[in-house]
Every structure is written in structure tokens, then in C-alpha cells.
Short mmCIF file of C-alpha atoms and ligand atoms in Angstrom, two decimals:
data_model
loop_
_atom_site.label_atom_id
_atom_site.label_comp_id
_atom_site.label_asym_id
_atom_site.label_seq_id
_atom_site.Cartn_x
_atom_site.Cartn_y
_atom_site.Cartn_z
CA UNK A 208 -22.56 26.41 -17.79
CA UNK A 209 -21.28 22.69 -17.27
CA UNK A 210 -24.31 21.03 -15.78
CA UNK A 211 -23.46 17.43 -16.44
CA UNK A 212 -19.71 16.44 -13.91
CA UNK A 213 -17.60 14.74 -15.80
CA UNK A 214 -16.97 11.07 -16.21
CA UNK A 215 -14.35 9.65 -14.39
CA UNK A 216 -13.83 6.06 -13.86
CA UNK A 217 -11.48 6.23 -11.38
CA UNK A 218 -10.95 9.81 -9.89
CA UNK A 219 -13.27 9.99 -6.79
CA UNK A 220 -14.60 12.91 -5.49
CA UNK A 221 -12.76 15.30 -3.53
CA UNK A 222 -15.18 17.75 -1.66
CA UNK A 223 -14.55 20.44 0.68
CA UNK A 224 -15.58 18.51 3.06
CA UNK A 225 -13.40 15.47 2.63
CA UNK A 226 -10.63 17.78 1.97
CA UNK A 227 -11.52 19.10 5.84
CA UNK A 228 -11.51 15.80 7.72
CA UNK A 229 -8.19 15.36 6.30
CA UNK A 230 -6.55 18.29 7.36
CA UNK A 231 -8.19 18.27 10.50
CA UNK A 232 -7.01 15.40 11.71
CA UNK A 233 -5.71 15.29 15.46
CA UNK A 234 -2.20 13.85 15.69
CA UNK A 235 -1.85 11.75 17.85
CA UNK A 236 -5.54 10.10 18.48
CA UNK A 237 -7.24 7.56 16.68
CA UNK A 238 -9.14 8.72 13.05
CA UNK A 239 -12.44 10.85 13.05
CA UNK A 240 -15.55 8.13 12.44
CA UNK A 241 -15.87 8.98 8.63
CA UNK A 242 -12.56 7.38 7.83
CA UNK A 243 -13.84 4.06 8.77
CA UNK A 244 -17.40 4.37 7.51
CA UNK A 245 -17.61 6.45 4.35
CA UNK A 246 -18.33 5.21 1.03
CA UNK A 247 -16.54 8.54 0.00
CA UNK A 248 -13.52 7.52 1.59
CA UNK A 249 -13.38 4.43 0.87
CA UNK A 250 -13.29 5.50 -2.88
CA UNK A 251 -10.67 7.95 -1.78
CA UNK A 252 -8.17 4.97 -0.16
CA UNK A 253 -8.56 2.65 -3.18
CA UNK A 254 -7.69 5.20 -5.21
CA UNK A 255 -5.31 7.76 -3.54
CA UNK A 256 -3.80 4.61 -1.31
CA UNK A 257 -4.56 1.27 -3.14
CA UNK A 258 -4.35 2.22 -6.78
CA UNK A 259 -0.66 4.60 -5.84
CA UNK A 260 1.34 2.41 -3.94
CA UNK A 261 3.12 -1.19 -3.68
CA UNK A 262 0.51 -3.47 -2.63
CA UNK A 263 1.48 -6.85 -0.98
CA UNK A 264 -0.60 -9.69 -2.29
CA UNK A 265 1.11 -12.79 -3.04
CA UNK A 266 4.14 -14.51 -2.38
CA UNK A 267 6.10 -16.34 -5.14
CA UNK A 268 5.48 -20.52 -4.30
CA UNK A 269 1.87 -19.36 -5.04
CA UNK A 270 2.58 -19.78 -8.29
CA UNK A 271 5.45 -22.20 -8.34
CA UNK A 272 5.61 -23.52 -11.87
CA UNK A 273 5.68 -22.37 -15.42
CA UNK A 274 1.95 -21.21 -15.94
CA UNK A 275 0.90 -20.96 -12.76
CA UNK A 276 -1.45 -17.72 -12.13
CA UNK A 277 -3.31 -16.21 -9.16
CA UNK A 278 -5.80 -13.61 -9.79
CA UNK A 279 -6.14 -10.72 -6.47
CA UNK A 280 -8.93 -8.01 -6.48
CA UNK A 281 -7.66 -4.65 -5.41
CA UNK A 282 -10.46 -2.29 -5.67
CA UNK A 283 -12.40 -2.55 -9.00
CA UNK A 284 -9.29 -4.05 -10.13
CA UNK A 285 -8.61 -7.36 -10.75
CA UNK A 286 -5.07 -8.67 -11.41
CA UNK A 287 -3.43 -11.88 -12.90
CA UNK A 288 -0.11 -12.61 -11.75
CA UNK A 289 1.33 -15.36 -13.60
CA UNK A 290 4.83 -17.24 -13.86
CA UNK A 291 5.88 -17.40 -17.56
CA UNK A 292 7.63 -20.30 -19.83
CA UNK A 293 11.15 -17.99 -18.65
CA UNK A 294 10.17 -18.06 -14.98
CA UNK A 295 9.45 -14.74 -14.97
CA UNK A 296 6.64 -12.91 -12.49
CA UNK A 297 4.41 -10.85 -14.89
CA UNK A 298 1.02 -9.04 -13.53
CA UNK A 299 -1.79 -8.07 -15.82
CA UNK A 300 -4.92 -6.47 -15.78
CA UNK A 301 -7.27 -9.51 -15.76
CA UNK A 302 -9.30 -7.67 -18.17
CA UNK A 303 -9.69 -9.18 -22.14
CA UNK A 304 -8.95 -7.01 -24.85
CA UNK A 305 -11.53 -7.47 -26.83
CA UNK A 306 -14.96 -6.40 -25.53
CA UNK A 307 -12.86 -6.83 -21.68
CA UNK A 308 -14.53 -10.01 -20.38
CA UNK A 309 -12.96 -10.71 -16.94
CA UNK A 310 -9.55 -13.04 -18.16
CA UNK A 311 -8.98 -15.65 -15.42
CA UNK A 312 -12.11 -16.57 -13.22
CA UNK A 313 -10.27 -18.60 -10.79
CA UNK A 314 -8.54 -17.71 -7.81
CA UNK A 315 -5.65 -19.64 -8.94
CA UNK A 316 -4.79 -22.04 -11.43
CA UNK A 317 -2.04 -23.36 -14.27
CA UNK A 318 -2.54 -22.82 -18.18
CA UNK A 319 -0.24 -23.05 -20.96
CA UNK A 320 -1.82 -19.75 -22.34
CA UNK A 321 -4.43 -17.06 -21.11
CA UNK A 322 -7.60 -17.99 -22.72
CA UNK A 323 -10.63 -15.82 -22.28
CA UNK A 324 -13.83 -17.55 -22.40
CA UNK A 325 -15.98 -15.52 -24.35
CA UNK A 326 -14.60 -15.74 -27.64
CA UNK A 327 -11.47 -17.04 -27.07
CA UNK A 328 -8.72 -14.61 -27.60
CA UNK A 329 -5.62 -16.56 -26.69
CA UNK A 330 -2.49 -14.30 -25.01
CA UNK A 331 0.83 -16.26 -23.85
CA UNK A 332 2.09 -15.88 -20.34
CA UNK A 333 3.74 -12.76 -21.53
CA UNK A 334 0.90 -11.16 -22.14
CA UNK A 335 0.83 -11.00 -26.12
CA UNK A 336 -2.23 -11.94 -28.07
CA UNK A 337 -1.45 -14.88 -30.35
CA UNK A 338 -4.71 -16.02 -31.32
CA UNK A 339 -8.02 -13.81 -32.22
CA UNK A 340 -10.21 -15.61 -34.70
CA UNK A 341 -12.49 -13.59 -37.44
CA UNK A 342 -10.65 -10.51 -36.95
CA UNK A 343 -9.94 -9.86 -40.18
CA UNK A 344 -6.94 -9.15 -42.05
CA UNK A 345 -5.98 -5.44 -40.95
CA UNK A 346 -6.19 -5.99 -37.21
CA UNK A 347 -3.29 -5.79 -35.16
CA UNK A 348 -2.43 -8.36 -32.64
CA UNK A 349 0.25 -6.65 -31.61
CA UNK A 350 -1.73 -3.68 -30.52
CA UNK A 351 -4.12 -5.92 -28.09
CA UNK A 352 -1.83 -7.40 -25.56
CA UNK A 353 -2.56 -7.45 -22.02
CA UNK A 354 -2.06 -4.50 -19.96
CA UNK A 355 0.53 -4.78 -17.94
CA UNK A 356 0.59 -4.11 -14.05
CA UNK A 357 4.04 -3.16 -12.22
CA UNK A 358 4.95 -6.35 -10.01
CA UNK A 359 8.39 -6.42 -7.80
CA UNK A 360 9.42 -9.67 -5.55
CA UNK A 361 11.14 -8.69 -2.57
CA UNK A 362 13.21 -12.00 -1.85
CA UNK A 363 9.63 -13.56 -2.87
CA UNK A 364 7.28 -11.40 -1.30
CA UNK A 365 5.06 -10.04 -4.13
CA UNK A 366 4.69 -6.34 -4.87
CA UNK A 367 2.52 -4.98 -7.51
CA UNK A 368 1.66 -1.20 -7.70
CA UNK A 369 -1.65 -0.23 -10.28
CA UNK A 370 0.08 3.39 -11.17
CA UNK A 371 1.35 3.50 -14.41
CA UNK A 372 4.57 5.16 -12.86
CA UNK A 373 5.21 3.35 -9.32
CA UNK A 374 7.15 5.23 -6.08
CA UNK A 375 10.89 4.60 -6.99
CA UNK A 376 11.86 4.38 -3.47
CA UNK A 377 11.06 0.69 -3.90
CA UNK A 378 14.47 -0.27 -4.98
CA UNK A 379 15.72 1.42 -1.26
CA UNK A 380 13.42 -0.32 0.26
CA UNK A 381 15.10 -3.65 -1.47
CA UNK A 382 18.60 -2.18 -1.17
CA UNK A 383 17.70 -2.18 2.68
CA UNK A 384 15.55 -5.25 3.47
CA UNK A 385 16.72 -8.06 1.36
CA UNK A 386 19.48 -8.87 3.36
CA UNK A 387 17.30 -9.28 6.59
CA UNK A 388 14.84 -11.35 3.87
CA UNK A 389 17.40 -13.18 1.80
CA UNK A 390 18.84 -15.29 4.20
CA UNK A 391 15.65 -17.15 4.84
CA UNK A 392 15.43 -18.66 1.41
CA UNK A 393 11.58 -17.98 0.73
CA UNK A 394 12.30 -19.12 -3.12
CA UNK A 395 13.01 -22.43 -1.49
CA UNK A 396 9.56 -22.55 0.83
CA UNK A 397 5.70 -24.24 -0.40
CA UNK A 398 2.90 -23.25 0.81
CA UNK A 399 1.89 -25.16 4.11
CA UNK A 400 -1.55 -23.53 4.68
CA UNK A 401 -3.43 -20.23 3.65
CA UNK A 402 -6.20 -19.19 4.96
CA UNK A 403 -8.85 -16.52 4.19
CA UNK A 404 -11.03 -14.32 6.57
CA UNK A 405 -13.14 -11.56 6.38
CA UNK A 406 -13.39 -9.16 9.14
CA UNK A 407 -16.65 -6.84 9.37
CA UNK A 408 -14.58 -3.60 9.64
CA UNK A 409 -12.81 -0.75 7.97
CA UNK A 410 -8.92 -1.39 6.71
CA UNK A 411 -7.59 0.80 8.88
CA UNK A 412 -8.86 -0.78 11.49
CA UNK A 413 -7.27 -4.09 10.84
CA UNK A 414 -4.03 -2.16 10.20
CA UNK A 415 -3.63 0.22 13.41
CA UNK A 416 -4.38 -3.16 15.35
CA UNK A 417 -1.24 -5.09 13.94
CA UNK A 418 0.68 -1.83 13.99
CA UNK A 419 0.54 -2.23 18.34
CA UNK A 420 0.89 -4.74 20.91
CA UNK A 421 -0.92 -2.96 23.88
CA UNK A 422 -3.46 -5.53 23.36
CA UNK A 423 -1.80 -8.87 22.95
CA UNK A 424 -1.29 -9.34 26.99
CA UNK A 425 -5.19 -9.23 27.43
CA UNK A 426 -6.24 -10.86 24.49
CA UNK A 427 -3.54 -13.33 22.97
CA UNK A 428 -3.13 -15.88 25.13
CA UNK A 429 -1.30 -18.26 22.27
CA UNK A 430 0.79 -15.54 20.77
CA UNK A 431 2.56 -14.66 24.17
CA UNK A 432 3.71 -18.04 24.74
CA UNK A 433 6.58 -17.09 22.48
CA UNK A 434 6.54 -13.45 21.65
CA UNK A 435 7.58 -10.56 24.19
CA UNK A 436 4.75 -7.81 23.93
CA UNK A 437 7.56 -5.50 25.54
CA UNK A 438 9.27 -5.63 22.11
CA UNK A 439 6.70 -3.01 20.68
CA UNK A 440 6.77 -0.67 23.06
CA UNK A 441 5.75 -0.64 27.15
CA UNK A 442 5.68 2.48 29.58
CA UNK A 443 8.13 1.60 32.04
CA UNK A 444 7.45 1.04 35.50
CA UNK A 445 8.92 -0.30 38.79
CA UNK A 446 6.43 -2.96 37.98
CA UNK A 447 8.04 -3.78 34.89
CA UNK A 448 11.46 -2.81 35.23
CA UNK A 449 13.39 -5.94 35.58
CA UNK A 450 11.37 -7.31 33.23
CA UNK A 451 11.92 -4.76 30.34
CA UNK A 452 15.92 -4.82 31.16
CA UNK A 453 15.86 -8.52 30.90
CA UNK A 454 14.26 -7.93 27.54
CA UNK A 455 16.90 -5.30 26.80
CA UNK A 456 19.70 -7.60 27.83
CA UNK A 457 18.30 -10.59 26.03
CA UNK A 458 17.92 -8.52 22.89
CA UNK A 459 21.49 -7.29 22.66
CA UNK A 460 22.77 -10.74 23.63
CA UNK A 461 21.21 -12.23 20.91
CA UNK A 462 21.54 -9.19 18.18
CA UNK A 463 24.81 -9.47 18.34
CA UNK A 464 25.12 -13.10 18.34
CA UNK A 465 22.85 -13.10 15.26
CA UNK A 466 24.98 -10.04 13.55
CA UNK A 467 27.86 -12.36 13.78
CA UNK A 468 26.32 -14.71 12.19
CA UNK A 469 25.64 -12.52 9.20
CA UNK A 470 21.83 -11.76 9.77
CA UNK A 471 20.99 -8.18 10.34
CA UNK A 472 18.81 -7.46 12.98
CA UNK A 473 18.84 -4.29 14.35
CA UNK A 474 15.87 -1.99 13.37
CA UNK A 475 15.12 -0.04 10.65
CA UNK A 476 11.96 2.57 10.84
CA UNK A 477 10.89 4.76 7.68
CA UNK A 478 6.96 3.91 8.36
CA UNK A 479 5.62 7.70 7.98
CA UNK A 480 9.45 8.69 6.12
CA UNK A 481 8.91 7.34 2.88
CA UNK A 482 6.26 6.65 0.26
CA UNK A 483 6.87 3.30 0.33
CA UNK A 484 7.14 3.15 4.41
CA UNK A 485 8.11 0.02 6.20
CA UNK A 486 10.07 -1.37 9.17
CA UNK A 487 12.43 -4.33 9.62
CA UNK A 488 13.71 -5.85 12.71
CA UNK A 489 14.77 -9.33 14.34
CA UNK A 490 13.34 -9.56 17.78
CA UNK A 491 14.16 -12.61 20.67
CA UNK A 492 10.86 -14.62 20.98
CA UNK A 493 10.37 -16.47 24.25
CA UNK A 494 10.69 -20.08 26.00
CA UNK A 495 12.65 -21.68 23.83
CA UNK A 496 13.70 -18.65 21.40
CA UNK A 497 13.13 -20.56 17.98
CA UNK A 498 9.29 -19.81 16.64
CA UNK A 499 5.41 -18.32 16.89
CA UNK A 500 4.62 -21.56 18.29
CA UNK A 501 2.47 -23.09 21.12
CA UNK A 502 5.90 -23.97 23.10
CA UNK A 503 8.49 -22.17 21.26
CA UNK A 504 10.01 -24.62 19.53
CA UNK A 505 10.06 -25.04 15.82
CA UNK A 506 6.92 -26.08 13.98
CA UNK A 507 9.35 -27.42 11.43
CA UNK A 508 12.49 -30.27 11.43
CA UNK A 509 13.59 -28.78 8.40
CA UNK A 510 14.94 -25.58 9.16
CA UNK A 511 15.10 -22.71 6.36
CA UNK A 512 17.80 -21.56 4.04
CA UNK A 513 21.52 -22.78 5.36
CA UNK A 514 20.81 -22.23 9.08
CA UNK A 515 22.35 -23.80 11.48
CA UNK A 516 20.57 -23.00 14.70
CA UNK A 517 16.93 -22.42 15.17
CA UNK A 518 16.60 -19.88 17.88
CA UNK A 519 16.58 -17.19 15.32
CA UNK A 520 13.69 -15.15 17.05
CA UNK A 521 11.02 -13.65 14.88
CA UNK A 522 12.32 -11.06 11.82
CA UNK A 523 9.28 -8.74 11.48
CA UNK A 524 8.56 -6.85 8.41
CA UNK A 525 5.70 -4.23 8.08
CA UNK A 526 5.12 -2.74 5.46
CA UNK A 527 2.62 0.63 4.04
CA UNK A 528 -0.46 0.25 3.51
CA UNK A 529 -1.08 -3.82 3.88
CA UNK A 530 0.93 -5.96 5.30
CA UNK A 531 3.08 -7.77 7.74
CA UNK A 532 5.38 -10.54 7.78
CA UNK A 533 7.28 -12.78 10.67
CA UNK A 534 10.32 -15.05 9.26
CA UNK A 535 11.35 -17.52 11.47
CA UNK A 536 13.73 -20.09 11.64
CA UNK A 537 11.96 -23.00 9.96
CA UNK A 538 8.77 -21.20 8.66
CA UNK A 539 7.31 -17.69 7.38
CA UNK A 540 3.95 -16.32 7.88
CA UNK A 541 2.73 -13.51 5.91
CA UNK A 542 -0.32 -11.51 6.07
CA UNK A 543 -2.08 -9.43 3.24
CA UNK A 544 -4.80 -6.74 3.75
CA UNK A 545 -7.51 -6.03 1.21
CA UNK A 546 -10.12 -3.84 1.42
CA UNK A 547 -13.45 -4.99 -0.03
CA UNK A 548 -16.08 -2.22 1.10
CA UNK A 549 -15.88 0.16 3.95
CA UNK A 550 -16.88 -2.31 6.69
CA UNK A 551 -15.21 -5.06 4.91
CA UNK A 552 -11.94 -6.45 5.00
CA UNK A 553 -9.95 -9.63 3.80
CA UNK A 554 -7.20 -10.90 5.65
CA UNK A 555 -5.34 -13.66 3.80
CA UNK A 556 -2.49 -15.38 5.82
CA UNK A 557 0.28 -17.91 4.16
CA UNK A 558 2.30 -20.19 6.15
CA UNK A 559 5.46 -21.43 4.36
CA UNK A 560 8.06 -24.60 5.09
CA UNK A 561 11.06 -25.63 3.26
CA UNK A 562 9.55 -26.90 0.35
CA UNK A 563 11.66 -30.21 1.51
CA UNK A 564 10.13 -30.73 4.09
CA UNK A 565 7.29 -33.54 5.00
CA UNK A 566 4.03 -33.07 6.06
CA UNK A 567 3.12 -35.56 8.98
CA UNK A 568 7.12 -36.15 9.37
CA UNK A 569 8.91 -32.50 9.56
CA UNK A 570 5.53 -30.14 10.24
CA UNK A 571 2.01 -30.88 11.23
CA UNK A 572 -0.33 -28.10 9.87
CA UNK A 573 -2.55 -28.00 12.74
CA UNK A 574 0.74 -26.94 15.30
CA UNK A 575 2.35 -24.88 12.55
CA UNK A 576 -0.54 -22.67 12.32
CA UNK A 577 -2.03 -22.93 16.03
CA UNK A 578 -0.46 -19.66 17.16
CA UNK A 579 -1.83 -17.50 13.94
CA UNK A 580 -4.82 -19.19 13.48
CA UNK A 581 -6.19 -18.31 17.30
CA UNK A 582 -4.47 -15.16 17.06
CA UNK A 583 -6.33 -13.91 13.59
CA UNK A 584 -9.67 -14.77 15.10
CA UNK A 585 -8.80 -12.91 18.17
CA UNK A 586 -8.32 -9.74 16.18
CA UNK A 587 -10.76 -9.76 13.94
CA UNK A 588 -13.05 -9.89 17.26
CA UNK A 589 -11.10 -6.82 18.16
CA UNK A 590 -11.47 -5.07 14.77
CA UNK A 591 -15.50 -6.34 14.76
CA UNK A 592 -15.69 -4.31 18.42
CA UNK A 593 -13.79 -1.46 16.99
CA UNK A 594 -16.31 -0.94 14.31
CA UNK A 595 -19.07 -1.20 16.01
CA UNK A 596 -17.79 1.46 18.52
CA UNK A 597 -16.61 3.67 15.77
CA UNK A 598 -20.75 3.57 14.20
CA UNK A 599 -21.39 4.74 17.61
CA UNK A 600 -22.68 8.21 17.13
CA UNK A 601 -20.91 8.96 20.68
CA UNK A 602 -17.54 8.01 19.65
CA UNK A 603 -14.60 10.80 19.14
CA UNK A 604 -10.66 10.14 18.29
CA UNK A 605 -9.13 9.05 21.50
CA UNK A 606 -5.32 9.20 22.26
CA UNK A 607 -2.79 6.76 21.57
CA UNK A 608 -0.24 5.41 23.79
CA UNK A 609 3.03 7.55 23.78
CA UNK A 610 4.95 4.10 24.57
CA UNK A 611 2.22 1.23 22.96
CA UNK A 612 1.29 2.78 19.95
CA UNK A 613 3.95 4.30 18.54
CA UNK A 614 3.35 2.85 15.14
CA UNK A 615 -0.16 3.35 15.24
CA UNK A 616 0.50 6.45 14.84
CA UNK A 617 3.36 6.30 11.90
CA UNK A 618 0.57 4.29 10.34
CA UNK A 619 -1.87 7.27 10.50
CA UNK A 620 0.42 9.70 9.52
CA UNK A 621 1.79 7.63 6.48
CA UNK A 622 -2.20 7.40 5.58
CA UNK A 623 -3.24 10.99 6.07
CA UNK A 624 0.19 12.40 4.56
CA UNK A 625 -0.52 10.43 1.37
CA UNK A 626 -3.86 11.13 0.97
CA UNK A 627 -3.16 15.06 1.81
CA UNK A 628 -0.41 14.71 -1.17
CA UNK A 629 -2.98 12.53 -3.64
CA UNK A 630 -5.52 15.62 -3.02
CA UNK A 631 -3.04 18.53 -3.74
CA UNK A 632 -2.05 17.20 -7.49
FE1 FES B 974 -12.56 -11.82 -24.53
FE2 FES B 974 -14.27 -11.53 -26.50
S1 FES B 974 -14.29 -10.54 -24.59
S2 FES B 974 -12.55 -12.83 -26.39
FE1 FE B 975 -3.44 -8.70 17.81
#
């Protein structure tokens, strides 16, 4: 009789009773309480969700030069993601190879090599190990590089996927989106401002509120100066009604103008379709039509890539599991998810410019990052009240919006489809 389980470093448990509260879930309503409070979950979604898929965590003018290197913890994971001598992207485990000190202890930082700093075995940027002292003379250098992790950029939104064989629908997903993405020239942006915060909830939380707009009316003030709420979805009403076909007319106006000026626009939805689910789509913003900003109008003189008119709208990107982005005209904010424990969450948002343009001249940080800023601490309110009412022993799954929260949804079947799938093998 096998008395002693197995050891498994990464496999989590599976139990009947996980395996229930996945199947069982009710479409269309909000998750049962133990998705957002379970250690055992948890485990599950770093593993089945985190450790599986194409993770969002970087974007490439974080690490703009030659031997600059960020290092993001996904999980138990930690990963370097450096820029080597041939410009290259590479992603490692940030683990040595030796006796597997922790590489890199910095968030960020530039080196001519990867130096750990225990006993300093030295790898180049590409990962080799060139230097190990006292080894003796049968050991094999060659044998001892880093480990690599899979990164992509996406028009400079960074990828990297843990599995040792990623989802190949990734190079669709690139087929499709780069040439809503490529015309904004993110290879040409800096870093403006990034910011950092920590919500006290589950993941999930933070994700099924960015996947809807239902709440933005009552509780974004800032962010509906400029963006339409109708543009995610709205029952209609004869309340409503001229409003929502002024929206509709507006957006066609403007889609069509923008098509002719070679930007694709329309939408594109494969959020519960694919493995690698996302959707695109270029949306009118309001006032003055140009950017996320406290009056519409760009944050930024120097307007990105070769365009020649700012009233661009806002391109939105979502991705599966983590992230969301909103290019602009003259600047691109994107947002990365990472789960740290089950009621713990980091939300880190990046503002870029044309890397041309002048602080205090072309863009003042404090406007270009109003809108987000206010917004971000409105939601993580909202996630912070969602988590305390899921610990409520009285809560159970409510219903979601047939019109608002359309993508809530998507987002909860993407979730409980992969996880159903990661539990089958
Ligand atoms: Fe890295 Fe020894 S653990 S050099
Ligand atoms: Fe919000």
C-alpha cells in the first residue's frame, strides 16, 4: 500500500471535490465563493492557468538597452527577462544553476552579464554559463546554462508562457492583432510612469471587473469624461435610445474614417474561443475624441507612430488570463495582473509617450496619468468590496447582465473551460 503521496513540486491537488465546483459551475452567474478564497485553488490557477498560458508582464522600453533586465514573479516562479548584446528579448528562470540561488534580486536593472551572488557563476545575456570557478576540469559549462522561459512581443507587448510547449495559437493571435498594434509604434515609446498596487482580493475578481463597464457610470467619474460606457454593452431603453444610436452612428462614422486610413478597427472576439483568448477593437472616446484624459484631449504634443490626426479613439486589447491594454493617439496604457495569494493581487500599470517627447514640454505626468490613476483606485475599492462580500458566508453566484457583462462571462468560461481541460490530462 502507498502510504506516503507523492512529491510533486508543482502538480496541485485535484480532489473530488475541486473537480465538483468546477463542473458545477452555473453559467451565467458570478463564481461559487471557493474560487476566490481557496488556497486549493489558488494552487490550481497558478498552475492549470498561470504556469499554461501566455502571461502579459512587461512591455519592451522596460528594458530598452543592451543588458537591461526585469525580473516578474508568476507564482513560485520568478523570471528574468533581459535584452541581449543582439537586441534580442530572452526570458529565464531567475534561478542559478549551481545550488539555484535566486539570479537577479532587483526588480530591474542593467548588467553586462548575469552574475549570481553566491558564488559567482557568471552567464551572458544569452543565458550560457561562461564563468564557474573551482569546478574542476570535467565539468561542463555547457550543460549549466540558464533555463530558458518562452517569451513572444506582440508589437512590444511582452508574452512569456512557463510550459515547456506553449499554446500555438499565439502566432493567430499575432497574425490578427498586430496590425491594430503596429501602427502605434510602441518600439518607439519610454516609459512615462508605472505604477504598482496591490488590491486585497482574488484575481478573478480584478479581472471580471475590467472585463464590464456596468459600473463605470456610478463609480468613474474621471474615466467617463472621455470614454462611452455604452461601448461595452447597455440594455436598451427609450431612456437611452438616442443616446445608444448616436453612439452607433458616431462609431461607424469614425470606423470607417479610421479604416481608410489604414487602421483596423472593427472588433474581433475569440475571449472563451481560443486558448489564447483575446479581443481587439477601436472604439470613439468622447469630448474631444483624441484620449483617456481629464478633457479629451491628448496628454501628449507628440503624437505616436506617423499619425496625423489625434482623434484616434481608444484601441482596446484584452487579453486571457491578465491583461488589458488602451492605445491611443499619443500614449498607451497597459495593465498586468498577478496573482500573489488568494486575497492578493498586483496590478501594475505602464503609461508610455513617444520616447521623443519632453517631459514638462510635450506631457506632464500628473495629467497623463490622472484618468488611470483615479480610475485604478476606484476599482480596487470595488474589488476590496467584492471580497469581502464573497467571505460572506451568505453570499451565492448571482447573475450577470445579458447586455453589461457579456465578457464577464467569456472571462469565466475561458477560466473554467481551461481548468476543466488542465484536470482531464
Ligand atoms: Fe549561484 Fe552558487 S548558487 S553561484
Ligand atoms: Fe472599473
Amino acid at each position: 500500500m502507498n502510504i506516503i503521496a507523492p512529491l510533486s513540486p508543482s502538480r496541485p491537488r485535484v480532489d473530488d471535490a475541486l473537480r465538483a465546483l468546477i463542473a458545477n459551475r452555473v453559467p451565467g452567474h458570478s463564481l461559487d465563493a471557493p474560487f476566490y478564497l481557496s488556497q486549493q485553488v489558488f494552487d490550481l490557477d497558478m498552475e492549470a492557468i498561470f504556469a499554461r498560458h501566455w502571461i502579459h508582464v512587461a512591455v519592451e522600453p522596460d528594458i530598452p538597452e543592451p543588458g537591461d533586465y526585469i525580473t516578474v514573479d508568476v507564482g513560485r516562479h520568478s523570471v528574468v527577462i533581459v535584452r541581449d548584446d543582439d537586441q534580442q528579448i530572452r526570458a529565464f528562470h531567475n534561478v542559478c544553476r549551481h545550488r539555484g540561488s535566486r539570479l537577479c534580486q532587483e526588480q530591474q536593472g542593467s548588467v553586462g552579464n548575469l552574475v549570481c551572488p553566491y558564488h559567482q557563476w557568471t552567464y551572458t545575456l544569452d543565458g550560457k554559463l561562461a564563468y564557474a570557478e573551482h569546478m574542476g576540469a570535467g565539468f561542463d559549462k555547457r550543460a549549466h546554462g540558464l533555463k530558458p522561459v518562452h517569451v513572444q512581443s506582440l508589437a512590444g507587448l511582452l508574452f512569456i508562457c512557463l510550459a515547456d510547449t506553449p499554446p500555438t495559437d499565439f502566432a493567430r493571435l499575432r497574425d490578427e492583432v498586430e496590425p491594430y498594434l503596429l501602427p502605434h509604434h510602441l518600439n518607439d515609446c519610454k516609459i512615462a510612469a508605472q505604477i504598482d498596487i496591490i488590491e486585497e482580493g482574488n484575481w478573478k475578481l480584478t479581472m471580471e471587473n475590467n472585463r464590464e463597464c456596468y459600473h463605470c457610470a456610478a463609480n468613474h467619474p474621471e474615466l467617463t469624461i472621455s470614454l462611452f460606457e455604452y461601448g461595452f454593452g447597455y440594455q436598451p431603453s427609450a431612456a437611452n435610445a438616442q443616446q445608444l444610436a448616436d453612439f452607433d452612428a458616431l462609431s461607424q462614422r469614425l470606423e470607417s474614417e479610421w479604416q481608410a486610413d489604414g487602421l483596423p478597427s472593427s472588433e474581433l472576439d475569440c475571449l472563451d474561443e481560443r486558448i489564447t483568448g483575446y479581443r481587439v477593437r477601436r472604439l470613439p472616446l468622447d469630448r474631444a475624441g483624441e484620449s483617456e484624459t481629464l478633457d479629451g484631449r491628448v496628454a501628449s504634443r507628440k503624437l505616436l507612430g506617423n499619425f496625423q490626426r489625434a482623434d484616434l479613439g481608444g484601441l482596446s486589447f484584452w487579453t486571457q488570463p491578465n491583461a488589458w491594454f488602451h492605445f491611443m493617439s499619443d500614449h498607451i496604457v497597459t495593465f498586468s495582473v498577478l496573482p500573489i495569494a488568494p486575497e492578493k493581487t498586483l496590478v501594475r500599470t505602464t503609461w508610455l509617450v513617444h520616447k521623443d517627447a519632453r517631459e514638462h514640454e510635450d506631457y506632464d505626468v500628473e495629467n497623463l496619468t490622472a484618468v488611470w490613476r483615479a480610475t485604478n483606485s476606484q476599482d480596487r475599492a470595488l474589488v476590496e468590496m467584492s471580497q469581502q462580500g464573497v467571505r460572506n458566508p451568505a453570499y451565492q453566484p448571482g447573475p450577470y447582465s445579458p447586455y453589461a457583462e457579456g465578457l464577464v462571462e467569456k472571462f469565466c468560461n475561458w477560466y473554467v473551460g481551461r481548468l476543466t481541460a488542465y484536470c482531464l490530462e
